[in-house]
C-alpha positions in Angstrom: 0.0 0.0 0.0 2.9 2.4 0.7 4.3 1.7 -2.7 0.8 2.1 -4.4 0.4 5.5 -2.7 4.0 6.8 -3.2 4.9 5.2 -6.5 8.1 3.2 -7.0 10.5 6.1 -6.6 8.7 7.5 -3.6 8.8 4.1 -1.9 12.5 3.9 -2.6 13.1 7.3 -1.1 11.2 6.1 2.1 13.3 2.9 2.2 16.6 4.9 1.9 15.6 7.1 4.8 14.5 4.1 6.9 17.9 2.5 6.5 19.7 5.7 7.1 17.8 6.3 10.3 17.6 2.8 11.8 20.5 0.7 10.6 21.4 -1.7 13.4 18.4 -0.7 15.6 15.3 -2.6 16.8 12.5 -0.8 15.0 8.7 -0.6 15.1 6.0 -0.3 12.4 5.7 3.4 13.4 9.3 4.0 12.5 8.8 2.5 9.1 5.6 4.7 8.7 7.5 7.8 9.7 10.3 7.2 7.2 7.8 6.7 4.4 5.9 9.8 5.4 8.9 12.1 6.1 10.9 11.2 3.0 7.9 12.1 0.8 6.2 14.9 2.8 3.1 12.7 2.4 -0.2 13.0 4.1 -1.1 9.6 5.5 -4.1 10.7 7.6 -5.3 7.6 9.4 -3.0 5.0 7.8 -1.7 3.7 11.1 -5.1 2.1 11.8 -4.0 -0.8 9.6 -1.6 -1.8 12.4 -4.0 -1.3 15.4 -7.5 -2.2 14.1 -8.4 -5.8 13.6 -10.7 -7.1 10.9 -11.0 -6.8 7.1 -12.7 -3.7 5.8 -15.8 -4.3 3.6 -15.9 -1.6 0.9 -19.1 -1.0 -1.2 -19.0 0.9 -4.4 -21.8 2.3 -6.5 -21.4 4.1 -9.8 -23.5 6.5 -11.9 -22.9 8.3 -15.2 -24.2 11.7 -16.1 -24.4 11.9 -19.9 -25.2 15.7 -20.0 -22.3 16.7 -17.7 -20.0 14.0 -19.0 -19.1 12.9 -15.5 -18.8 9.5 -13.9 -19.2 9.1 -10.1 -18.0 6.4 -7.8 -19.5 6.4 -4.3 -17.6 4.5 -1.6 -18.8 3.3 1.8 -16.6 1.3 4.1 -17.2 -0.7 7.3 -14.9 -2.8 9.5 -17.0 -5.5 11.2 -16.7 -5.6 15.0 -14.1 -8.0 16.5 -13.5 -9.3 20.0 -12.3 -6.3 22.2 -13.0 -3.8 19.4 -16.7 -3.4 19.0 -16.5 0.1 17.4 -14.3 0.7 14.4 -12.9 3.9 12.8 -12.8 4.3 9.0 -9.5 3.2 7.4 -7.2 4.8 4.8 -7.8 2.6 1.7 -5.9 3.2 -1.6 -8.2 2.0 -4.4 -6.5 1.9 -7.8 -9.1 2.6 -10.6 -9.3 2.6 -14.3 -12.3 3.2 -16.6 -12.9 1.2 -19.8 -14.7 2.5 -22.8 -17.1 0.4 -24.9 -14.2 -1.0 -27.0 -12.5 -2.2 -23.8 -9.7 0.4 -23.9 -8.6 2.4 -20.9 -10.0 5.9 -21.0 -7.6 8.8 -20.3 -8.2 10.4 -16.9 -7.2 14.0 -16.2 -9.2 15.2 -13.2 -11.4 14.1 -10.3 -13.8 16.2 -8.2 -13.5 15.2 -4.5 -14.2 16.9 -1.2 -15.4 20.1 -2.9 -12.2 20.6 -5.1 -11.2 19.6 -8.6 -8.0 17.6 -8.4 -5.7 16.9 -11.3 -4.6 13.2 -11.6 -2.5 13.9 -14.7 1.2 13.0 -14.7 3.6 15.5 -16.4 0.5 17.2 -17.7 -0.5 14.0 -19.5 -3.7 12.1 -18.7 -3.3 8.7 -17.0 -5.0 5.4 -17.6 -5.1 4.4 -14.0 -5.2 6.4 -10.8 -5.3 5.8 -7.0 -8.2 7.1 -5.1 -7.6 7.7 -1.3 -10.7 6.5 0.5 -10.4 7.7 4.1 -14.0 8.3 5.3 -17.0 6.2 6.1 -18.7 7.5 3.0 -17.3 9.6 0.1 -17.7 10.3 -3.6 -15.2 10.8 -6.4 -16.4 12.3 -9.7 -14.4 11.9 -12.9 -14.8 14.7 -15.4 -14.6 14.7 -19.3 -15.9 11.2 -19.6 -17.8 11.1 -22.9 -19.5 7.7 -22.7 -20.7 5.4 -19.9 -17.5 3.6 -18.7 -17.1 0.2 -17.0 -15.0 0.8 -13.9 -12.0 -1.5 -13.1 -11.8 -1.2 -9.3 -9.0 -2.2 -6.9 -6.5 -2.8 -9.7 -3.5 -4.9 -8.7 -5.3 -5.7 -5.5 -4.3 -2.2 -4.2 -5.6 -2.8 -0.6 -6.5 -5.9 1.4 -10.2 -5.4 1.6 -13.4 -7.2 0.6 -15.0 -5.3 -2.3 -18.7 -5.3 -3.1 -19.6 -3.4 -6.3 -22.7 -2.8 -8.4 -21.0 -4.3 -11.5 -23.5 -6.5 -13.4 -22.5 -10.0 -14.7 -22.2 -8.5 -18.2 -19.8 -5.8 -16.8 -17.7 -8.6 -15.2 -17.7 -10.6 -18.5 -16.5 -7.4 -20.3 -13.7 -6.9 -17.7 -12.8 -10.6 -18.0 -12.3 -10.1 -21.8 -10.7 -6.6 -21.9 -9.3 -5.3 -18.6 -5.6 -4.3 -19.0 -5.1 -5.1 -15.3 -4.4 -8.8 -15.0 -5.4 -9.0 -11.4 -8.9 -7.7 -12.3 -9.2 -9.9 -15.3 -8.5 -12.8 -13.0 -10.8 -11.5 -10.2 -13.7 -10.8 -12.6 -13.5 -14.5 -13.7 -13.4 -15.6 -10.1 -16.3 -13.5 -9.0 -18.4 -14.8 -12.0 -17.3 -18.4 -11.1 -18.3 -18.0 -7.5 -21.7 -16.6 -8.4 -22.2 -19.3 -11.0 -21.1 -22.1 -8.5 -23.4 -20.8 -5.8 -26.4 -20.6 -8.1 -25.7 -24.1 -9.4 -25.4 -25.4 -5.8 -28.9 -24.0 -5.1 -30.2 -25.8 -8.2 -28.4 -29.0 -7.2 -30.0 -28.8 -3.7 -33.4 -28.5 -5.3 -32.7 -31.4 -7.7 -33.0 -29.1 -10.7 -31.0 -30.0 -13.8 -27.5 -28.3 -14.0 -26.7 -26.1 -17.0 -23.6 -24.0 -17.7 -24.0 -20.4 -18.8 -22.6 -20.2 -22.4 -21.1 -16.7 -21.6 -18.9 -18.3 -18.9 -17.6 -20.9 -21.3 -17.0 -18.1 -23.9 -15.2 -16.0 -21.3 -12.8 -18.7 -20.4 -12.3 -19.6 -24.0 -11.3 -16.0 -24.9 -8.6 -16.2 -22.2 -7.4 -19.7 -23.2 -7.0 -18.6 -26.8 -5.4 -15.2 -26.3 -1.8 -15.4 -27.4 -0.9 -12.0 -25.9 -1.4 -13.2 -22.3 1.2 -14.7 -20.1 0.7 -18.5 -19.9 1.0 -18.7 -16.2 -1.8 -16.1 -16.0 -4.0 -18.1 -18.3 -3.5 -21.2 -16.2 -4.6 -19.3 -13.1 -7.5 -17.6 -14.8 -9.0 -20.8 -16.1 -8.8 -22.5 -12.7 -12.1 -22.5 -10.8 -12.3 -21.4 -7.1 -11.8 -24.4 -4.8 -14.5 -26.2 -2.9 -13.4 -24.6 0.4 -13.8 -21.1 -0.9 -17.4 -21.8 -2.0 -18.3 -23.5 1.2 -17.1 -20.5 3.1 -19.6 -18.3 1.3 -22.6 -20.5 2.3 -24.8 -20.1 5.3 -24.6 -23.9 5.8 -21.7 -25.6 4.0 -22.8 -28.5 1.8 -19.7 -30.4 0.6 -21.6 -32.8 -1.6 -23.4 -30.1 -3.5 -20.3 -28.0 -3.9 -18.2 -31.0 -5.1 -20.9 -32.1 -7.5 -21.2 -28.6 -9.0 -17.4 -28.0 -9.4 -17.1 -31.4 -11.0 -20.0 -30.7 -13.3 -18.5 -27.3 -14.4 -15.0 -28.9 -15.0 -16.4 -31.7 -17.1 -18.7 -29.3 -19.1 -15.7 -27.0 -19.8 -13.6 -29.9 -20.7 -16.1 -31.3 -23.2 -17.1 -27.9 -24.7 -13.5 -26.7 -25.0 -12.0 -30.1 -25.7 -10.2 -29.1 -29.0 -8.8 -25.9 -27.4 -7.5 -27.9 -24.4 -6.0 -30.5 -26.7 -4.2 -28.0 -28.8 -3.0 -26.3 -25.5 -1.5 -29.6 -24.4 0.1 -30.2 -27.8 1.5 -26.7 -28.3 3.1 -26.6 -24.8 4.9 -29.9 -24.8 8.6 -30.0 -24.7 11.0 -32.9 -25.0 14.0 -30.6 -24.3 16.1 -30.5 -21.2 14.3 -29.3 -18.1 14.8 -25.5 -17.6 13.7 -23.6 -14.4 12.7 -20.2 -15.7 9.5 -18.2 -16.0 8.6 -19.1 -19.7 9.1 -22.8 -19.1 7.3 -22.8 -15.7 4.4 -20.9 -17.3 4.3 -23.3 -20.3 4.2 -26.3 -18.0 1.5 -24.7 -15.7 -0.8 -24.1 -18.7 -0.2 -27.5 -20.3 -0.9 -29.3 -17.0 -4.0 -27.3 -16.2 -5.4 -28.2 -19.6 -4.4 -31.9 -19.1 -6.2 -31.9 -15.7 -9.4 -30.7 -17.4 -9.2 -33.3 -20.1 -8.5 -36.0 -17.5 -11.9 -35.3 -15.9 -13.7 -36.7 -19.0 -15.0 -40.2 -19.2 -13.0 -40.8 -22.3 -10.4 -43.5 -22.9 -8.6 -41.3 -25.4 -8.0 -38.7 -22.7 -6.7 -41.4 -20.3 -4.3 -42.5 -23.1 -3.2 -38.9 -23.6 -2.4 -38.5 -19.9 -0.6 -41.8 -19.9 1.5 -40.6 -22.8 2.3 -37.4 -20.9 3.3 -39.5 -17.9 5.6 -41.8 -19.9 7.3 -39.1 -21.9 7.7 -36.5 -19.1 11.3 -35.3 -18.7 10.8 -33.8 -15.3 8.9 -34.2 -12.0 6.5 -31.3 -12.6 5.1 -32.8 -15.8 5.1 -36.4 -14.5 3.4 -35.6 -11.3 0.8 -33.5 -13.1 0.0 -36.4 -15.5 -0.2 -38.7 -12.5 -2.7 -36.3 -10.9 -4.8 -36.2 -14.1 -4.9 -40.0 -14.3 -5.7 -40.4 -10.6 -9.0 -38.5 -10.9 -10.7 -41.8 -11.9 -10.6 -45.1 -10.1 -9.5 -48.2 -12.0 -6.6 -50.3 -13.2 -4.8 -47.5 -15.0 -4.8 -45.4 -11.9 -3.5 -48.2 -9.7 -0.8 -49.2 -12.2 0.5 -45.6 -12.6 0.5 -44.9 -8.9 2.5 -48.1 -8.3 5.0 -47.3 -11.1 5.5 -43.8 -9.7 6.2 -45.1 -6.2 8.7 -47.7 -7.6 10.5 -44.9 -9.5 10.7 -42.4 -6.5 10.6 -44.6 -3.4 14.1 -43.4 -2.4 13.1 -39.7 -2.3 11.0 -39.3 0.9 9.8 -35.8 -0.2 8.4 -37.2 -3.4 6.8 -40.1 -1.5 5.1 -37.5 0.7 3.6 -35.9 -2.4 2.5 -39.4 -3.5 0.7 -40.0 -0.2 -1.0 -36.6 -0.3 -2.2 -37.1 -3.9 -4.0 -40.3 -2.9 -5.2 -39.0 0.4 -6.8 -35.8 -1.1 -8.6 -37.8 -3.7 -12.4 -37.4 -4.0 -12.9 -40.9 -5.3 -15.9 -42.2 -3.3 -15.0 -44.3 -0.2 -11.4 -43.2 -0.3 -11.2 -43.5 3.5 -10.6 -47.3 3.1 -7.7 -46.6 0.8 -6.2 -44.2 3.3 -6.5 -46.8 6.0 -4.6 -49.2 3.8 -1.9 -46.6 3.3 -1.3 -46.4 7.0 0.2 -49.8 6.7 2.4 -49.0 3.7 6.1 -49.6 4.3 6.9 -46.0 3.6 4.4 -44.6 6.0 5.3 -43.9 9.7 2.9 -42.3 12.1 5.9 -41.0 14.1 7.1 -38.9 11.2 5.2 -35.5 11.2 5.6 -34.8 7.5 4.2 -38.2 6.6 1.2 -37.5 8.9 0.6 -34.1 7.3 0.7 -35.6 3.8 -1.6 -38.6 4.4 -3.9 -37.5 7.3 -3.7 -33.8 6.6 -4.3 -34.5 2.9 -7.3 -36.6 3.7 -8.8 -33.7 5.7 -8.7 -31.6 2.5 -11.1 -33.9 0.6 -14.6 -32.3 0.9 -16.2 -35.6 -0.2 -14.4 -38.1 2.0 -13.5 -36.2 5.1 -17.0 -34.8 5.3 -18.7 -38.0 4.2 -22.3 -38.1 5.2 -21.9 -41.4 7.1 -19.3 -39.9 9.4 -16.6 -42.3 8.3 -14.1 -39.5 7.6 -14.7 -37.9 11.1 -14.4 -41.4 12.7 -11.1 -42.1 11.0 -9.6 -38.7 12.1 -10.9 -39.2 15.6 -9.1 -42.6 15.9 -5.9 -41.2 14.4 -5.8 -38.2 16.7 -6.0 -40.5 19.8 -3.2 -42.7 18.4 -1.0 -39.7 17.5 -1.6 -38.0 20.9 0.5 -40.8 22.6 3.3 -40.3 20.1 3.4 -36.5 19.3 0.8 -34.3 21.0 1.9 -31.2 18.8 1.1 -33.1 15.6 -2.1 -34.5 17.1 -3.3 -31.0 18.0 -2.7 -29.8 14.5 -4.7 -32.7 13.1 -7.7 -32.2 15.5 -8.0 -28.6 14.3 -9.6 -30.0 11.2 -12.7 -30.4 13.4 -12.7 -26.7 14.5 -15.3 -25.5 11.9 -17.8 -28.3 12.5 -20.6 -25.8 13.2 -20.4 -24.6 9.5 -22.1 -27.8 8.4 -25.6 -29.4 8.4 -27.1 -30.8 11.6 -26.3 -34.5 10.9 -22.6 -33.7 10.1 -22.5 -31.4 13.2 -23.7 -34.3 15.4 -21.1 -36.8 13.9 -18.2 -34.3 14.2 -19.2 -33.4 17.8 -19.3 -37.0 18.8 -15.7 -37.5 17.7 -14.6 -34.3 19.6 -16.4 -35.6 22.7 -14.8 -39.0 22.3 -11.4 -37.4 22.1 -12.1 -35.2 25.1 -13.1 -38.2 27.2 -9.9 -40.2 26.5 -7.6 -41.1 29.4 -4.3 -39.2 29.6 -5.2 -36.7 26.8 -2.4 -34.2 26.2 -2.8 -30.5 27.0 -2.2 -29.7 23.3 -5.1 -31.7 22.0 -7.3 -30.8 25.0 -6.9 -27.1 24.3 -7.9 -27.3 20.6 -10.7 -29.9 21.1 -12.2 -28.0 24.1 -12.1 -24.7 22.2 -13.8 -26.3 19.2 -16.6 -27.6 21.4 -16.9 -24.3 23.5 
């Protein structure tokens, strides 16, 4: 935020003063703040509240266009929700980087903003700019851009210029427009994520009411436009076509429903894979390389994109796609590609999956870090009834309950599966409950980390709550329970 407000050179000036003043001293956040402020003669009003006030600010933005006056207004309101010990919150100093897009998707030149009763120039060296930082410091305030000759679509919080939750009045069609055209890569990504979250939540509601699931064609088109845009960085494309995770969607629900969220995410992935099959196939083909492994950005980005496309194709019930993943597995010249192909294959139960997992283990059994990844991949699987497979892996010669990293890979990995850890029959909770009690006798610290997987049990439906609570109560009633586990379990129940 300092750098956003002061610019690269201003930030550097602040750093230079900070080192000049404090070299070899023990320093505070206030010292750093003072150096930034003094070096630039900057007005940082209530910026120090970021250090003293807990909670994430929620910022709401509404926009309006006045065609006669050629002005575009953004109205901001901010609120920090109450937290323990701080029921009343002051407004924060929030830098919001903004650009305005015209109807062709180009950034509009910005020259002045009317704010607080004065017209302020935002030009740089008398030239209009394409992006500017608005300083939001009050509970409610308005910024009015002048000389705007058509209704723009605002690109808000560019580059994630402040750690806030943003709620805007952008419509879905505005978000699709930003997804296709925004010059700010963070906002292109974020627009896609917002649309995906909305889409997933509405499909979850349909699933819960047993309605048929259908995928909005505009969403498919939006991801296709990114996948097929040669001007974009490949790592960016890989991130932008990846859907929000199940956990993120469950966090947005009043009552988390792991089965519905998993069903919906799987449905969308399969739909995208079948509708964009030829695009994904050419992505895999165009980003292969049989050359020596190189660790640099272009190669990392190329692998990330190829492997994201391969994971989509691997979700299809299609023997050709299984063959493709198998081919990638066998011809891989590096761990990244081979492990990604293994992941794509392991989405579906069957002989191919078992054979490739066994082959991978044989190849890498002498590298314990790789074996941990191998355990985690199987543990996190959403294949129905995977808890039995994880129980079997407890007896695998490479697994050792006394080794914390092996526990984090296998047991921790299992807790990350929405389908199997939160299984309706309680089998996942029962498994974790048993493991925690075994672990507590060996390593109470590790056991307490594992029991924290139960800490959010109240987020779920009543039957899951009952099953999870039973396990916590069983743990609490065990003889000789360690203080570590007692603390986490009792707090979870409190």
